[in-house]
Each structure stands twice: as C-alpha cells, then as structure tokens.
mmCIF file of C-alpha atoms in Angstrom:
data_model
loop_
_atom_site.group_PDB
_atom_site.id
_atom_site.type_symbol
_atom_site.label_atom_id
_atom_site.label_comp_id
_atom_site.label_asym_id
_atom_site.label_seq_id
_atom_site.Cartn_x
_atom_site.Cartn_y
_atom_site.Cartn_z
ATOM 1 C CA UNK A 1 0.000 0.000 0.000
ATOM 2 C CA UNK A 2 1.368 3.386 -0.987
ATOM 3 C CA UNK A 3 1.565 6.158 1.598
ATOM 4 C CA UNK A 4 -0.648 8.430 -0.562
ATOM 5 C CA UNK A 5 -3.455 5.908 -0.258
ATOM 6 C CA UNK A 6 -3.493 5.798 3.553
ATOM 7 C CA UNK A 7 -5.811 7.647 5.916
ATOM 8 C CA UNK A 8 -2.808 9.228 7.629
ATOM 9 C CA UNK A 9 -1.780 10.870 4.348
ATOM 10 C CA UNK A 10 -5.313 12.206 3.794
ATOM 11 C CA UNK A 11 -5.491 13.665 7.304
ATOM 12 C CA UNK A 12 -1.953 15.109 7.100
ATOM 13 C CA UNK A 13 -2.564 16.587 3.640
ATOM 14 C CA UNK A 14 -5.875 18.130 4.749
ATOM 15 C CA UNK A 15 -4.253 19.581 7.872
ATOM 16 C CA UNK A 16 -1.352 21.143 5.931
ATOM 17 C CA UNK A 17 -3.562 22.640 3.213
ATOM 18 C CA UNK A 18 -5.965 24.025 5.827
ATOM 19 C CA UNK A 19 -3.100 25.470 7.879
ATOM 20 C CA UNK A 20 -1.572 27.192 4.832
ATOM 21 C CA UNK A 21 -4.877 28.772 3.763
ATOM 22 C CA UNK A 22 -5.773 29.877 7.291
ATOM 23 C CA UNK A 23 -2.286 31.375 7.711
ATOM 24 C CA UNK A 24 -2.569 33.286 4.415
ATOM 25 C CA UNK A 25 -6.043 34.604 5.325
ATOM 26 C CA UNK A 26 -4.961 35.574 8.849
ATOM 27 C CA UNK A 27 -1.914 37.390 7.475
ATOM 28 C CA UNK A 28 -4.032 39.223 4.883
ATOM 29 C CA UNK A 29 -6.469 40.186 7.639
ATOM 30 C CA UNK A 30 -3.602 41.516 9.758
ATOM 31 C CA UNK A 31 -2.206 43.559 6.867
ATOM 32 C CA UNK A 32 -5.551 45.152 5.987
ATOM 33 C CA UNK A 33 -7.190 45.650 9.411
ATOM 34 C CA UNK A 34 -6.291 49.364 9.634
ATOM 35 C CA UNK A 35 -7.661 50.056 6.144
ATOM 36 C CA UNK A 36 -10.818 48.053 6.890
ATOM 37 C CA UNK A 37 -11.360 50.046 10.110
ATOM 38 C CA UNK A 38 -10.876 53.340 8.222
ATOM 39 C CA UNK A 39 -13.293 52.226 5.502
ATOM 40 C CA UNK A 40 -15.916 51.298 8.118
ATOM 41 C CA UNK A 41 -15.459 54.682 9.802
ATOM 42 C CA UNK A 42 -15.767 56.496 6.452
ATOM 43 C CA UNK A 43 -18.883 54.509 5.572
ATOM 44 C CA UNK A 44 -20.491 55.627 8.842
ATOM 45 C CA UNK A 45 -19.376 59.224 8.278
ATOM 46 C CA UNK A 46 -20.731 59.319 4.709
ATOM 47 C CA UNK A 47 -24.055 57.844 5.892
ATOM 48 C CA UNK A 48 -24.280 60.588 8.549
ATOM 49 C CA UNK A 49 -23.500 63.298 5.999
ATOM 50 C CA UNK A 50 -26.014 61.824 3.529
ATOM 51 C CA UNK A 51 -28.758 61.790 6.187
ATOM 52 C CA UNK A 52 -27.905 65.416 7.054
ATOM 53 C CA UNK A 53 -28.162 66.299 3.337
ATOM 54 C CA UNK A 54 -24.532 67.508 3.195
ATOM 55 C CA UNK A 55 -22.662 67.317 -0.108
ATOM 56 C CA UNK A 56 -19.087 66.040 -0.428
ATOM 57 C CA UNK A 57 -17.004 65.028 -3.428
ATOM 58 C CA UNK A 58 -14.679 62.408 -1.963
ATOM 59 C CA UNK A 59 -13.900 60.515 1.247
ATOM 60 C CA UNK A 60 -11.249 62.990 2.383
ATOM 61 C CA UNK A 61 -13.675 65.883 2.093
ATOM 62 C CA UNK A 62 -16.350 63.848 3.935
ATOM 63 C CA UNK A 63 -13.913 63.181 6.765
ATOM 64 C CA UNK A 64 -13.001 66.890 6.993
ATOM 65 C CA UNK A 65 -16.645 67.981 7.054
ATOM 66 C CA UNK A 66 -17.368 65.476 9.821
ATOM 67 C CA UNK A 67 -14.316 66.526 11.826
ATOM 68 C CA UNK A 68 -14.935 70.271 11.503
ATOM 69 C CA UNK A 69 -18.735 70.635 11.442
ATOM 70 C CA UNK A 70 -20.326 67.705 13.294
ATOM 71 C CA UNK A 71 -20.498 67.669 17.099
ATOM 72 C CA UNK A 72 -20.849 64.261 18.782
ATOM 73 C CA UNK A 73 -22.678 63.996 22.112
ATOM 74 C CA UNK A 74 -22.461 60.767 24.088
ATOM 75 C CA UNK A 75 -25.790 60.358 25.869
ATOM 76 C CA UNK A 76 -26.313 58.215 28.950
ATOM 77 C CA UNK A 77 -29.601 58.261 30.819
ATOM 78 C CA UNK A 78 -31.834 55.803 32.694
ATOM 79 C CA UNK A 79 -32.953 54.034 29.528
ATOM 80 C CA UNK A 80 -29.914 54.217 27.250
ATOM 81 C CA UNK A 81 -26.173 53.941 27.706
ATOM 82 C CA UNK A 82 -23.545 55.312 25.330
ATOM 83 C CA UNK A 83 -25.859 56.606 22.627
ATOM 84 C CA UNK A 84 -24.123 58.965 20.207
ATOM 85 C CA UNK A 85 -26.130 61.954 19.042
ATOM 86 C CA UNK A 86 -24.640 63.922 16.137
ATOM 87 C CA UNK A 87 -25.461 67.593 15.581
ATOM 88 C CA UNK A 88 -24.814 70.110 12.847
ATOM 89 C CA UNK A 89 -25.462 73.835 12.813
ATOM 90 C CA UNK A 90 -25.990 76.632 15.290
ATOM 91 C CA UNK A 91 -28.979 77.856 17.290
ATOM 92 C CA UNK A 92 -32.396 77.120 15.835
ATOM 93 C CA UNK A 93 -30.810 75.752 12.636
ATOM 94 C CA UNK A 94 -29.191 72.853 14.500
ATOM 95 C CA UNK A 95 -30.173 69.402 13.271
ATOM 96 C CA UNK A 96 -29.575 66.058 14.971
ATOM 97 C CA UNK A 97 -28.773 62.545 13.775
ATOM 98 C CA UNK A 98 -28.957 59.219 15.525
ATOM 99 C CA UNK A 99 -27.573 55.841 14.451
ATOM 100 C CA UNK A 100 -30.101 53.055 14.959
ATOM 101 C CA UNK A 101 -30.066 49.290 14.522
ATOM 102 C CA UNK A 102 -33.093 47.076 14.060
ATOM 103 C CA UNK A 103 -34.128 43.645 12.882
ATOM 104 C CA UNK A 104 -35.112 43.003 9.302
ATOM 105 C CA UNK A 105 -36.188 39.880 7.439
ATOM 106 C CA UNK A 106 -32.707 38.409 6.829
ATOM 107 C CA UNK A 107 -30.584 40.167 9.420
ATOM 108 C CA UNK A 108 -30.115 43.514 11.037
ATOM 109 C CA UNK A 109 -30.207 46.982 9.487
ATOM 110 C CA UNK A 110 -28.125 49.880 10.778
ATOM 111 C CA UNK A 111 -29.079 53.344 9.628
ATOM 112 C CA UNK A 112 -28.973 57.051 10.375
ATOM 113 C CA UNK A 113 -32.024 59.216 10.978
ATOM 114 C CA UNK A 114 -31.566 62.985 10.881
ATOM 115 C CA UNK A 115 -34.265 65.176 12.450
ATOM 116 C CA UNK A 116 -35.038 68.861 12.863
ATOM 117 C CA UNK A 117 -34.299 70.677 16.172
ATOM 118 C CA UNK A 118 -37.842 70.084 17.437
ATOM 119 C CA UNK A 119 -37.719 66.336 16.673
ATOM 120 C CA UNK A 120 -40.855 66.764 14.573
ATOM 121 C CA UNK A 121 -39.698 66.154 10.980
ATOM 122 C CA UNK A 122 -37.076 63.986 9.380
ATOM 123 C CA UNK A 123 -34.322 65.694 7.431
ATOM 124 C CA UNK A 124 -32.982 62.522 5.875
ATOM 125 C CA UNK A 125 -32.392 58.817 6.217
ATOM 126 C CA UNK A 126 -29.384 56.750 5.236
ATOM 127 C CA UNK A 127 -28.252 53.184 5.840
ATOM 128 C CA UNK A 128 -24.847 52.061 7.063
ATOM 129 C CA UNK A 129 -25.343 48.307 6.901
ATOM 130 C CA UNK A 130 -28.113 46.027 5.682
ATOM 131 C CA UNK A 131 -28.267 42.295 5.032
ATOM 132 C CA UNK A 132 -31.324 42.093 2.835
ATOM 133 C CA UNK A 133 -31.469 40.171 -0.414
ATOM 134 C CA UNK A 134 -30.758 41.973 -3.716
ATOM 135 C CA UNK A 135 -34.482 42.248 -4.527
ATOM 136 C CA UNK A 136 -36.709 44.918 -3.018
ATOM 137 C CA UNK A 137 -35.060 44.653 0.432
ATOM 138 C CA UNK A 138 -31.619 45.381 -0.988
ATOM 139 C CA UNK A 139 -32.869 48.524 -2.712
ATOM 140 C CA UNK A 140 -33.344 50.449 0.536
ATOM 141 C CA UNK A 141 -30.025 52.215 -0.013
ATOM 142 C CA UNK A 142 -31.070 53.687 -3.365
ATOM 143 C CA UNK A 143 -31.902 57.420 -3.606
ATOM 144 C CA UNK A 144 -35.477 56.862 -4.856
ATOM 145 C CA UNK A 145 -36.251 54.993 -1.629
ATOM 146 C CA UNK A 146 -34.382 57.270 0.787
ATOM 147 C CA UNK A 147 -35.707 60.535 -0.680
ATOM 148 C CA UNK A 148 -39.302 59.704 0.248
ATOM 149 C CA UNK A 149 -38.469 60.082 3.969
ATOM 150 C CA UNK A 150 -37.083 63.632 3.820
ATOM 151 C CA UNK A 151 -39.533 66.046 5.430
ATOM 152 C CA UNK A 152 -41.779 63.319 6.867
ATOM 153 C CA UNK A 153 -43.641 64.129 10.058
ATOM 154 C CA UNK A 154 -42.346 62.056 13.002
ATOM 155 C CA UNK A 155 -44.754 60.355 15.390
ATOM 156 C CA UNK A 156 -45.729 62.585 18.314
ATOM 157 C CA UNK A 157 -47.296 59.888 20.434
ATOM 158 C CA UNK A 158 -47.057 56.162 20.822
ATOM 159 C CA UNK A 159 -44.074 53.984 21.533
ATOM 160 C CA UNK A 160 -42.007 54.963 18.469
ATOM 161 C CA UNK A 161 -42.443 58.679 19.118
ATOM 162 C CA UNK A 162 -41.571 58.333 22.792
ATOM 163 C CA UNK A 163 -38.508 56.189 22.108
ATOM 164 C CA UNK A 164 -37.227 58.737 19.585
ATOM 165 C CA UNK A 165 -37.705 61.613 22.021
ATOM 166 C CA UNK A 166 -36.092 59.688 24.887
ATOM 167 C CA UNK A 167 -33.026 59.074 22.780
ATOM 168 C CA UNK A 168 -32.883 62.691 21.635
ATOM 169 C CA UNK A 169 -33.334 64.155 25.132
ATOM 170 C CA UNK A 170 -30.407 64.608 27.479
ATOM 171 C CA UNK A 171 -30.533 63.477 31.118
ATOM 172 C CA UNK A 172 -32.542 65.901 33.243
ATOM 173 C CA UNK A 173 -34.259 67.397 30.183
ATOM 174 C CA UNK A 174 -38.044 67.270 30.109
ATOM 175 C CA UNK A 175 -38.684 69.395 27.054
ATOM 176 C CA UNK A 176 -37.644 68.890 23.471
ATOM 177 C CA UNK A 177 -34.308 69.786 21.925
ATOM 178 C CA UNK A 178 -35.485 73.039 20.331
ATOM 179 C CA UNK A 179 -33.763 75.119 23.029
ATOM 180 C CA UNK A 180 -30.238 74.586 21.758
ATOM 181 C CA UNK A 181 -28.666 77.008 24.249
ATOM 182 C CA UNK A 182 -29.945 74.866 27.106
ATOM 183 C CA UNK A 183 -28.794 71.750 25.236
ATOM 184 C CA UNK A 184 -25.309 73.126 24.753
ATOM 185 C CA UNK A 185 -24.992 74.224 28.375
ATOM 186 C CA UNK A 186 -26.033 70.771 29.606
ATOM 187 C CA UNK A 187 -23.614 69.012 27.283
ATOM 188 C CA UNK A 188 -20.747 71.380 28.089
ATOM 189 C CA UNK A 189 -21.443 71.040 31.834
#
C-alpha cells in the first residue's frame, strides 16, 4: 500500500492545506485591518453626511466635514447607555442625527435618521449596513427609496415617538431639543 493511499496521508494533507490557507487569510487580515477600520469609519461618516443632506465630493472631504462641522454627544440616561447623538449647525438651525439598529427579514439593518431641532420632521435617512437580499429589500439604499423620507412628520405619540424623544433628550431634560442654548450648556457642563 502506498503512503498516498493511507488515511494518515489524507489527514496530514488536509491539515497542511488548511493550515496554509488559514495562515494566508490571517496574514491578509492583519495587513488590511487598519484600512478596513478606516473604511468602516468612512462609511459611517458618509451615511451621517447623507442623512444630514450635506454634499461632499470624496472621502477625504467627507472626513473633513465630519471633523470640523459635526459635534458628537455621548448620551447616557436611565434608559440608554452610550448613545451617540450627532449635531450640525448653530442655534435654531441645529439638526440632529442618531444611528439606529433594528431587525429586518434576513438580518439587522443599521441606519442614520436625521431630524429637525424640534424632533418633529425627518431631514434625511441613510443606511450604514443592511443584510437584505438583492431584490426589493436590498434597494433600501437607493436614492429613490431614501428621498421619500425627507420632510416626513415624526410620530408625536405612541411607543415609536416616545422612544425617539427619549433618545434625543439629554438626562434631566423634560422638554424637546429646540432650546439649543440649554442643550449646549447641559452638554458642556
């Protein structure tokens, strides 16, 4: 019996081939992890800018706009921990964005909702990650679908309206976010 025909050869060959491929993939992952992290960050930033209806021509410009114009508030209250609220603008022109995640048919969807200072109308909607099939579900990232949500009235009552307002309200706040001076003083301490 030849060695190539034994079970030991089959197991040894399988082990070596598997080890080589896993090593190559692990090494490629190690070499590209910084670029992958930057790409994920840029994808989140561009989704935020898209929801806020801000124009940019390339990823570098998107990163600069985010760095120079967007303020990030980390919100922690009784119901939520470490929620990031993103704002753009000054005074009564300030708009807010929130990154949300929810269940869909085939997986989860992560998106950005941008609202007006009074948390009454949507400014825009964008998606960061979705796992839907390429049919209708996969088309949620296309402009024709996203554009229909700009300017929509947000729910004022009911669970969805209350959840949105709880997320958008800072600890100790009982009114809405329209008073941006009070908002800024609470965030700044």
